[in-house]
Amino acid sequence: MTPEQLDAADPLAPFRDRFALPEGVIYLDGNSLGARPKAAAGRIAQVVEREWGEGLITSWNAAGWIEAPRRIGDKIAQLVGAGNGEMIACDSTSVNIFKTLCAALSLTPERDTILSERGNFPTDIYMVQGIEALTGRRIRQQLVEPGEVEGAMGDHVAVVLLTHVHYKTGRMRDMALTTRLAHEAGASIVWDLSHSAGAVPVDLTSAGADFAVGCGYKYLNGGPGAPAFLFAAKRHQQKVMPALSGWFGHAEPFAFDDQYRPAPGVERFMVGTPPVLGMAALEVGVDLFLEADMAQVRSKSLSLSRLFIERMKPLCAAHGFQLASPELEAERGSQVSYRHPQGYAIMQALIARGVVGDFRAPDILRFGFTPLYTSHVEVAAAVDHMAQVMEGGEWDRPEYKVRAAVT
Ligand SMILES: *Cc1c(COP(=O)(O)O)cnc(C)c1O
């Protein structure tokens, strides 16, 4: 089928109109910062003018601000196969990694290792280095090659920390299998779902996952710096004393007691006052997703990436792009990456043409496919732009080689 025919048969096509996207831009970076739902502007204005401006402090109760972390958590839970009361929207992914790792470590106090893979998203690795320092190196990080994680699950391993869909390659792990292997080895597992929530079907419950975290501003379209989410399986919640024991995680924050007593449920993983404006925008993005069928999202995501890979083949042969993502669709998330030694400059030339992807050092061009607002026609057009960038040597301009702070 042609891209036009694929779009005509696309059941998700009506969602496109729910997003504000600039004219002339083909946005293939929703895996890094999701596009803005049109409704976000009105909702933010309402929170600022009415709830904050007029309601003032009464809005904590009257406008439901106080319940937002749990309410939005329960909504995100539906997208990743978690139950009610197992998810909270709070803090950043980095902070939530710290909280879940500390919780998971406390389940097996006799073990001393957090196992992860080399080349994991940096914050995942860095947060563990902080835990190493904090514990006087009693807890240590073990980093192995991506294919060696399962084999390294020895009886020293307390926690396995893995990203479900890799941020560079888009490789997707088998969550159920890896979780089972971790459990058989006596370890617990923390899944980073930053590139999974809203991108691929996830079932934390059937996988038996222990903890999970993820971003609100990527596929969930929650806005720049949106609050993240944290999942803790019900069976663990009562067992773990939160490492960041803030007053919002207290059983009765407004009792103002000197003694910390964690909330009975997932609320114990909250720390401080939730960022209400960010929560409001996040909820708009999540609500949109609740209207979509995740099976349709997955099927369109694969259709978009299949078309992209197919059309890129001649360019790979002619210009030396190397597919860095799995060919096998079952192993591919919702992005496609290519390696190219001139990747940075090529991406800048594409962006100047209105095709927005991003670059990840040292040589990865990354293209995210967001089925709610990206069409097959756009994907085909993006490859046409790429061909022109390469054939005219357009990328080879000095201004495309100057590195910006954010790539
Ligand atoms: C984007 C991303 C993060 C981001 O963490 P922040 O605390 O929001 O900056 C963490 N982990 C992975 C795997 C990511 O892709």
PDB file of C-alpha atoms in Angstrom, residues 88 110 149 258 274 316-318 329 379:
ATOM      1  CA  ILE A  88       1.953   7.399  41.513  1.00  0.00           C
ATOM      2  CA  GLU A 110      22.073  -9.756  52.464  1.00  0.00           C
ATOM      3  CA  VAL A 149      22.541  -9.533  31.825  1.00  0.00           C
ATOM      4  CA  ASP A 258       7.330  14.364  64.633  1.00  0.00           C
ATOM      5  CA  PRO A 274       3.437  17.970  43.861  1.00  0.00           C
ATOM      6  CA  CYS A 316      21.943   2.982   3.583  1.00  0.00           C
ATOM      7  CA  ALA A 317      23.521   1.443   0.521  1.00  0.00           C
ATOM      8  CA  ALA A 318      24.421   4.774  -1.101  1.00  0.00           C
ATOM      9  CA  GLU A 329       9.645  -6.125  14.914  1.00  0.00           C
ATOM     10  CA  VAL A 379       7.459   9.354   7.273  1.00  0.00           C
TER      11      VAL A 379
END
